[in-house]
């Protein structure tokens, strides 16, 4: 009887250890722009090691570099989407099934579809058409029905729009116009521009709302300054905008002037400007609690962890490659996953940053020019 008890206890302990070792598997997708591949990766928090679970070749033309750039997982967790920047001449949005990573469909969009986000309210996908190779003229944000894969609206916006991020309930979308130093707010339900903020006006102490509202039928209300876009010489060159889930703030990365702008969405003004200790901030992402902001510094190969309450950087950490790109944060706010492109023939990487210890705990190599990155789920 005693032997049976010991055996049973030993088996139970082994099962418990096995469960603990399998706990906290953080799963995410990252795109390698120069290899037309997307990687599904799992990070084990117990062993602090990562594994590539699947490598998905994306696009239609094996001999062409179509360039997967933006990537996101549907709020249902059933599908993931990736934008392909290069096309002939237009790019596309692709839809894949989670788990099998089987391609479901695609839809043609504008010139160089780049960053994307998906609304939990509607399931619609919002993609900024960056127009990287075209003339400096107003581009657009495409809205795609994630179920049918139809483009249901294309909204004219600024020059080189980038950094598509929605608020928590999916009713407002934010992005920046890189070549006109503007922050845009879209009404994600009515499908129109609701507000535009000139970031450079904050240098003189007055951040102005230019009051342009564009409805879904293409009509405009109010006055914008699009007539002057081609003559504007950008100073901020913003590349990303991301709303805080817990505060009335949107953070904007000033890639051209090494600053981070804090925009109060209630007053629609720049409430603070933080001088960045890092060169060329590119992407940024607040934690779900809203108390931290993780910023990638594309110009020096580093990532910064900021305290959003004090506006001070807690730590700057060198990344595994020199061209740091995207960042996503796990739902429990324990880890930031940071993609880096690499230089020349270097592989891209993802650095996993422990947001409590403020240090990199693992690095995994993926394909060249690792760019867009999105979180999938935590397996307990």
Short mmCIF file of C-alpha atoms in Angstrom, two decimals:
data_model
loop_
_atom_site.label_atom_id
_atom_site.label_comp_id
_atom_site.label_asym_id
_atom_site.label_seq_id
_atom_site.Cartn_x
_atom_site.Cartn_y
_atom_site.Cartn_z
CA UNK A 1 0.00 0.00 0.00
CA UNK A 2 2.85 2.33 0.92
CA UNK A 3 4.62 1.53 -2.34
CA UNK A 4 1.42 2.28 -4.29
CA UNK A 5 1.08 5.63 -2.49
CA UNK A 6 4.68 6.58 -3.26
CA UNK A 7 4.28 5.54 -6.89
CA UNK A 8 1.05 7.53 -7.20
CA UNK A 9 2.65 10.57 -5.55
CA UNK A 10 5.69 10.31 -7.81
CA UNK A 11 3.46 10.11 -10.90
CA UNK A 12 1.47 13.12 -9.72
CA UNK A 13 4.65 15.15 -9.19
CA UNK A 14 5.93 14.21 -12.62
CA UNK A 15 2.64 15.33 -14.17
CA UNK A 16 2.77 18.58 -12.19
CA UNK A 17 6.32 19.25 -13.33
CA UNK A 18 5.33 18.44 -16.90
CA UNK A 19 2.41 20.89 -16.74
CA UNK A 20 4.66 23.58 -15.27
CA UNK A 21 7.24 23.06 -18.00
CA UNK A 22 4.55 23.33 -20.63
CA UNK A 23 2.96 26.41 -19.04
CA UNK A 24 3.19 29.90 -20.47
CA UNK A 25 3.90 29.26 -24.11
CA UNK A 26 3.80 32.65 -25.83
CA UNK A 27 2.92 32.31 -29.49
CA UNK A 28 3.36 34.98 -32.14
CA UNK A 29 3.83 35.57 -35.86
CA UNK A 30 6.61 37.60 -37.48
CA UNK A 31 7.09 38.48 -41.16
CA UNK A 32 10.42 38.42 -43.02
CA UNK A 33 10.03 41.03 -45.73
CA UNK A 34 13.01 40.03 -47.89
CA UNK A 35 12.17 36.33 -47.93
CA UNK A 36 8.37 36.37 -48.41
CA UNK A 37 8.00 34.25 -45.30
CA UNK A 38 6.00 34.41 -42.10
CA UNK A 39 7.15 32.50 -39.03
CA UNK A 40 4.96 31.13 -36.27
CA UNK A 41 7.07 31.14 -33.12
CA UNK A 42 6.54 29.81 -29.60
CA UNK A 43 8.43 31.20 -26.60
CA UNK A 44 8.63 29.02 -23.48
CA UNK A 45 8.76 31.26 -20.41
CA UNK A 46 9.99 28.43 -18.17
CA UNK A 47 13.05 27.59 -20.22
CA UNK A 48 13.34 31.07 -21.81
CA UNK A 49 13.78 29.52 -25.23
CA UNK A 50 11.96 29.94 -28.53
CA UNK A 51 11.00 27.51 -31.28
CA UNK A 52 9.84 28.10 -34.84
CA UNK A 53 6.66 26.04 -35.13
CA UNK A 54 5.97 26.75 -38.78
CA UNK A 55 7.40 28.69 -41.73
CA UNK A 56 4.81 29.92 -44.22
CA UNK A 57 5.76 31.03 -47.73
CA UNK A 58 3.45 33.91 -48.60
CA UNK A 59 2.62 35.65 -51.87
CA UNK A 60 1.94 34.48 -55.40
CA UNK A 61 5.23 34.80 -57.28
CA UNK A 62 8.17 32.74 -55.98
CA UNK A 63 10.70 34.65 -58.09
CA UNK A 64 9.48 38.09 -56.94
CA UNK A 65 10.03 39.83 -53.61
CA UNK A 66 6.47 40.77 -52.69
CA UNK A 67 7.40 41.88 -49.20
CA UNK A 68 5.18 40.84 -46.26
CA UNK A 69 5.08 43.90 -44.03
CA UNK A 70 2.11 44.36 -41.70
CA UNK A 71 0.58 41.42 -39.86
CA UNK A 72 -2.26 40.88 -37.42
CA UNK A 73 -4.40 38.20 -35.80
CA UNK A 74 -8.19 38.42 -35.98
CA UNK A 75 -9.81 39.07 -32.56
CA UNK A 76 -11.58 35.70 -32.88
CA UNK A 77 -8.21 33.97 -33.01
CA UNK A 78 -9.26 32.02 -36.10
CA UNK A 79 -7.33 33.90 -38.81
CA UNK A 80 -4.28 36.03 -39.40
CA UNK A 81 -3.73 38.67 -42.05
CA UNK A 82 -0.59 39.95 -43.75
CA UNK A 83 -0.07 42.87 -46.11
CA UNK A 84 2.19 42.41 -49.14
CA UNK A 85 3.83 45.73 -49.93
CA UNK A 86 5.07 45.12 -53.45
CA UNK A 87 2.85 44.34 -56.40
CA UNK A 88 2.40 45.12 -60.09
CA UNK A 89 1.80 47.90 -59.27
CA UNK A 90 -0.49 47.39 -56.27
CA UNK A 91 -0.03 45.32 -53.13
CA UNK A 92 -2.43 42.89 -51.48
CA UNK A 93 -3.86 41.75 -48.18
CA UNK A 94 -3.80 37.99 -47.53
CA UNK A 95 -5.88 35.96 -45.10
CA UNK A 96 -4.67 32.70 -43.50
CA UNK A 97 -6.27 30.17 -41.18
CA UNK A 98 -4.81 29.93 -37.69
CA UNK A 99 -3.40 26.51 -36.86
CA UNK A 100 -3.15 25.15 -40.38
CA UNK A 101 -1.71 28.43 -41.74
CA UNK A 102 -3.65 27.70 -44.92
CA UNK A 103 -4.27 30.60 -47.30
CA UNK A 104 -7.94 31.59 -47.43
CA UNK A 105 -7.92 34.52 -49.84
CA UNK A 106 -6.50 37.86 -50.87
CA UNK A 107 -7.63 41.30 -52.04
CA UNK A 108 -5.82 43.98 -54.04
CA UNK A 109 -5.24 47.28 -52.25
CA UNK A 110 -3.21 50.44 -52.94
CA UNK A 111 0.45 51.22 -53.44
CA UNK A 112 2.60 49.47 -50.82
CA UNK A 113 0.06 48.34 -48.19
CA UNK A 114 2.06 48.49 -44.98
CA UNK A 115 0.88 48.48 -41.37
CA UNK A 116 -2.48 47.00 -40.38
CA UNK A 117 -4.79 46.46 -37.45
CA UNK A 118 -8.14 44.68 -36.98
CA UNK A 119 -11.18 46.05 -35.16
CA UNK A 120 -12.70 43.83 -32.44
CA UNK A 121 -15.98 45.69 -33.00
CA UNK A 122 -16.42 44.81 -36.68
CA UNK A 123 -13.66 42.42 -37.75
CA UNK A 124 -12.67 44.96 -40.41
CA UNK A 125 -8.98 45.30 -41.28
CA UNK A 126 -7.47 48.78 -41.60
CA UNK A 127 -4.37 48.95 -43.81
CA UNK A 128 -2.26 52.04 -44.45
CA UNK A 129 -1.24 52.28 -48.13
CA UNK A 130 2.22 53.74 -47.58
CA UNK A 131 2.92 54.44 -51.28
CA UNK A 132 6.65 54.04 -50.76
CA UNK A 133 7.68 54.31 -54.41
CA UNK A 134 5.08 56.77 -55.66
CA UNK A 135 5.08 60.57 -55.78
CA UNK A 136 4.57 62.60 -52.60
CA UNK A 137 0.82 62.91 -52.85
CA UNK A 138 -2.07 61.98 -50.53
CA UNK A 139 -2.45 58.23 -50.16
CA UNK A 140 -5.10 56.20 -48.35
CA UNK A 141 -6.21 53.75 -45.71
CA UNK A 142 -8.03 50.66 -47.01
CA UNK A 143 -10.81 49.06 -44.99
CA UNK A 144 -11.33 45.37 -45.73
CA UNK A 145 -14.14 43.14 -44.48
CA UNK A 146 -12.15 40.37 -42.84
CA UNK A 147 -14.90 37.82 -43.47
CA UNK A 148 -15.52 38.34 -47.18
CA UNK A 149 -12.09 39.82 -48.05
CA UNK A 150 -13.71 42.70 -49.91
CA UNK A 151 -12.31 46.22 -49.75
CA UNK A 152 -15.36 48.10 -48.51
CA UNK A 153 -13.81 51.58 -48.35
CA UNK A 154 -10.63 53.43 -49.24
CA UNK A 155 -10.19 56.71 -47.36
CA UNK A 156 -7.89 59.43 -48.67
CA UNK A 157 -5.39 60.48 -46.03
CA UNK A 158 -1.89 61.98 -45.80
CA UNK A 159 1.38 61.44 -47.63
CA UNK A 160 3.02 58.11 -46.71
CA UNK A 161 0.53 56.97 -44.03
CA UNK A 162 1.92 54.49 -41.52
CA UNK A 163 1.35 52.99 -38.09
CA UNK A 164 -2.23 51.71 -38.20
CA UNK A 165 -3.52 51.16 -34.64
CA UNK A 166 -7.04 51.08 -33.23
CA UNK A 167 -8.26 51.94 -29.76
CA UNK A 168 -9.32 49.16 -27.40
CA UNK A 169 -12.94 48.92 -28.53
CA UNK A 170 -12.05 49.20 -32.22
CA UNK A 171 -14.07 52.34 -32.94
CA UNK A 172 -11.21 54.76 -33.69
CA UNK A 173 -8.13 54.20 -35.85
CA UNK A 174 -4.93 56.22 -35.59
CA UNK A 175 -2.09 56.58 -38.07
CA UNK A 176 0.46 59.18 -39.10
CA UNK A 177 1.32 60.94 -42.34
CA UNK A 178 5.10 60.70 -42.48
CA UNK A 179 5.74 63.42 -45.04
CA UNK A 180 3.30 66.00 -43.64
CA UNK A 181 3.97 65.56 -39.91
CA UNK A 182 0.33 64.79 -39.14
CA UNK A 183 -1.60 62.48 -36.85
CA UNK A 184 -4.91 61.19 -38.24
CA UNK A 185 -7.91 59.87 -36.37
CA UNK A 186 -10.42 57.82 -38.35
CA UNK A 187 -13.94 57.01 -37.27
CA UNK A 188 -13.63 53.27 -37.76
CA UNK A 189 -17.37 52.70 -37.89
CA UNK A 190 -18.44 55.64 -40.08
CA UNK A 191 -15.31 55.11 -42.21
CA UNK A 192 -14.05 58.66 -42.46
CA UNK A 193 -11.35 61.01 -41.17
CA UNK A 194 -12.60 62.65 -37.98
CA UNK A 195 -9.58 64.75 -36.91
CA UNK A 196 -6.14 65.74 -38.17
CA UNK A 197 -3.39 67.14 -35.94
CA UNK A 198 -0.30 68.95 -37.22
CA UNK A 199 2.50 67.80 -34.93
CA UNK A 200 4.95 70.54 -35.89
CA UNK A 201 2.50 73.20 -34.66
CA UNK A 202 3.36 71.99 -31.16
CA UNK A 203 6.86 73.46 -31.56
CA UNK A 204 5.34 76.91 -31.16
CA UNK A 205 3.11 75.76 -28.33
CA UNK A 206 -0.11 75.36 -30.32
CA UNK A 207 -1.05 71.99 -31.73
CA UNK A 208 -3.86 72.65 -34.16
CA UNK A 209 -6.81 70.57 -35.26
CA UNK A 210 -7.25 71.25 -38.96
CA UNK A 211 -10.84 70.12 -38.68
CA UNK A 212 -11.13 68.02 -41.83
CA UNK A 213 -13.72 65.27 -41.73
CA UNK A 214 -14.05 62.99 -44.72
CA UNK A 215 -17.13 60.82 -44.90
CA UNK A 216 -17.43 57.40 -46.45
CA UNK A 217 -18.88 58.80 -49.68
CA UNK A 218 -15.77 60.89 -50.31
CA UNK A 219 -17.22 64.28 -49.32
CA UNK A 220 -15.34 66.50 -46.90
CA UNK A 221 -16.50 68.69 -44.07
CA UNK A 222 -14.38 71.56 -42.83
CA UNK A 223 -10.99 72.76 -44.03
CA UNK A 224 -7.80 70.74 -44.28
CA UNK A 225 -4.38 71.83 -45.46
CA UNK A 226 -3.88 69.13 -48.08
CA UNK A 227 -3.24 71.85 -50.68
CA UNK A 228 0.07 72.51 -48.97
CA UNK A 229 1.17 68.90 -48.51
CA UNK A 230 3.55 68.79 -51.44
CA UNK A 231 5.36 71.95 -50.27
CA UNK A 232 5.74 70.82 -46.65
CA UNK A 233 9.23 69.88 -45.49
CA UNK A 234 8.74 67.26 -42.75
CA UNK A 235 10.57 67.68 -39.47
CA UNK A 236 9.00 65.01 -37.30
CA UNK A 237 8.68 62.32 -39.99
CA UNK A 238 6.33 60.31 -37.75
CA UNK A 239 6.28 56.58 -38.39
CA UNK A 240 3.91 55.19 -35.77
CA UNK A 241 0.92 56.08 -33.62
CA UNK A 242 -0.50 53.95 -30.83
CA UNK A 243 -3.26 54.75 -28.29
CA UNK A 244 -2.88 54.02 -24.59
CA UNK A 245 -5.54 51.48 -23.46
CA UNK A 246 -5.97 53.16 -20.06
CA UNK A 247 -5.24 56.84 -20.67
CA UNK A 248 -6.60 59.42 -23.14
CA UNK A 249 -3.27 59.49 -24.94
CA UNK A 250 -1.90 58.54 -28.34
CA UNK A 251 1.87 58.18 -28.63
CA UNK A 252 3.60 59.19 -31.86
CA UNK A 253 7.15 58.21 -32.85
CA UNK A 254 9.12 61.16 -34.26
CA UNK A 255 11.50 59.21 -36.47
CA UNK A 256 12.99 62.37 -37.99
CA UNK A 257 13.66 64.42 -34.87
CA UNK A 258 14.20 61.81 -32.13
CA UNK A 259 11.12 62.78 -30.12
CA UNK A 260 8.04 61.04 -28.80
CA UNK A 261 4.80 63.01 -28.89
CA UNK A 262 2.05 62.51 -26.34
CA UNK A 263 -1.29 63.57 -27.82
CA UNK A 264 -4.27 64.14 -25.55
CA UNK A 265 -7.26 62.81 -27.47
CA UNK A 266 -9.75 64.73 -25.31
CA UNK A 267 -8.30 68.15 -26.15
CA UNK A 268 -6.69 66.93 -29.40
CA UNK A 269 -3.42 68.69 -28.57
CA UNK A 270 0.16 67.64 -27.99
CA UNK A 271 0.26 67.54 -24.20
CA UNK A 272 3.92 66.54 -23.91
CA UNK A 273 7.01 65.94 -26.04
CA UNK A 274 9.67 63.57 -24.78
CA UNK A 275 13.25 63.88 -25.99
CA UNK A 276 14.33 60.42 -27.01
CA UNK A 277 17.72 59.08 -25.82
CA UNK A 278 17.49 56.65 -28.75
CA UNK A 279 18.08 57.42 -32.40
CA UNK A 280 15.17 57.36 -34.87
CA UNK A 281 12.24 55.93 -32.84
CA UNK A 282 10.22 53.85 -35.27
CA UNK A 283 7.53 51.66 -33.67
CA UNK A 284 6.03 51.98 -30.21
CA UNK A 285 3.54 50.02 -28.14
CA UNK A 286 2.05 50.71 -24.69
CA UNK A 287 1.42 47.91 -22.25
CA UNK A 288 -2.18 46.82 -21.70
CA UNK A 289 -2.02 48.40 -18.22
CA UNK A 290 -0.89 51.63 -19.88
CA UNK A 291 1.99 52.26 -17.48
CA UNK A 292 4.86 51.40 -19.84
CA UNK A 293 5.72 52.26 -23.44
CA UNK A 294 8.13 50.15 -25.50
CA UNK A 295 9.89 52.02 -28.31
CA UNK A 296 12.10 50.61 -31.06
CA UNK A 297 15.04 52.73 -32.18
CA UNK A 298 15.61 51.87 -35.81
CA UNK A 299 18.58 54.19 -36.14
CA UNK A 300 20.82 52.50 -33.60
CA UNK A 301 19.64 48.94 -32.94
CA UNK A 302 18.02 49.37 -29.54
CA UNK A 303 14.71 49.32 -27.69
CA UNK A 304 13.62 51.70 -24.94
CA UNK A 305 11.28 51.03 -22.00
CA UNK A 306 9.45 54.17 -20.85
CA UNK A 307 7.38 55.05 -17.80
CA UNK A 308 4.25 56.72 -19.19
CA UNK A 309 3.48 58.39 -15.84
CA UNK A 310 6.79 60.24 -15.57
CA UNK A 311 7.73 60.46 -19.25
CA UNK A 312 11.17 59.05 -18.49
CA UNK A 313 12.97 56.16 -20.12
CA UNK A 314 13.65 53.42 -17.59
CA UNK A 315 16.20 51.61 -19.71
CA UNK A 316 17.59 51.40 -23.23
CA UNK A 317 18.60 47.90 -24.34
CA UNK A 318 20.79 47.03 -27.33
CA UNK A 319 19.03 44.61 -29.67
CA UNK A 320 20.58 41.65 -31.47
CA UNK A 321 20.58 43.44 -34.85
CA UNK A 322 21.25 47.04 -35.81
CA UNK A 323 17.99 47.86 -37.62
CA UNK A 324 15.29 47.46 -34.98
CA UNK A 325 11.76 47.40 -36.39
CA UNK A 326 8.49 46.26 -34.76
CA UNK A 327 7.24 45.52 -31.25
CA UNK A 328 4.28 43.71 -29.74
CA UNK A 329 3.51 43.09 -26.06
CA UNK A 330 2.02 39.94 -24.53
CA UNK A 331 -1.50 40.30 -23.06
CA UNK A 332 -0.15 39.79 -19.52
CA UNK A 333 2.41 42.62 -20.01
CA UNK A 334 5.29 40.32 -19.04
CA UNK A 335 7.16 40.34 -22.36
CA UNK A 336 7.83 42.54 -25.36
CA UNK A 337 8.67 40.84 -28.66
CA UNK A 338 10.91 43.02 -30.83
CA UNK A 339 11.75 42.35 -34.49
CA UNK A 340 15.01 43.49 -36.09
CA UNK A 341 15.78 43.51 -39.79
CA UNK A 342 19.50 42.89 -39.87
CA UNK A 343 21.91 44.36 -42.42
CA UNK A 344 22.92 42.86 -45.77
CA UNK A 345 22.93 39.08 -45.57
CA UNK A 346 22.18 38.93 -41.85
CA UNK A 347 19.13 37.03 -40.75
CA UNK A 348 16.37 38.91 -38.99
CA UNK A 349 15.75 38.27 -35.32
CA UNK A 350 13.16 38.57 -32.60
CA UNK A 351 14.39 39.65 -29.17
CA UNK A 352 12.19 38.69 -26.21
CA UNK A 353 12.38 41.38 -23.53
CA UNK A 354 11.38 40.67 -19.93
CA UNK A 355 9.45 43.80 -18.94
CA UNK A 356 9.98 43.20 -15.22
CA UNK A 357 13.72 42.50 -15.34
CA UNK A 358 14.20 44.95 -18.25
CA UNK A 359 16.50 42.61 -20.12
CA UNK A 360 16.53 40.38 -23.20
CA UNK A 361 15.95 36.78 -22.17
CA UNK A 362 16.01 35.10 -25.59
CA UNK A 363 16.81 35.77 -29.24
CA UNK A 364 15.54 33.73 -32.17
CA UNK A 365 16.73 34.04 -35.76
CA UNK A 366 14.15 34.24 -38.53
CA UNK A 367 14.31 35.37 -42.17
CA UNK A 368 15.95 38.49 -43.56
CA UNK A 369 14.41 41.88 -42.84
CA UNK A 370 12.12 40.83 -40.00
CA UNK A 371 9.40 43.46 -39.88
CA UNK A 372 5.74 43.13 -38.87
CA UNK A 373 5.03 41.18 -35.72
CA UNK A 374 1.78 40.20 -34.00
CA UNK A 375 0.80 38.23 -30.92
CA UNK A 376 -1.42 35.17 -31.19
CA UNK A 377 -2.05 33.60 -27.76
CA UNK A 378 -0.68 32.28 -24.48
CA UNK A 379 -0.94 28.53 -23.95
CA UNK A 380 -1.12 27.65 -20.26
#
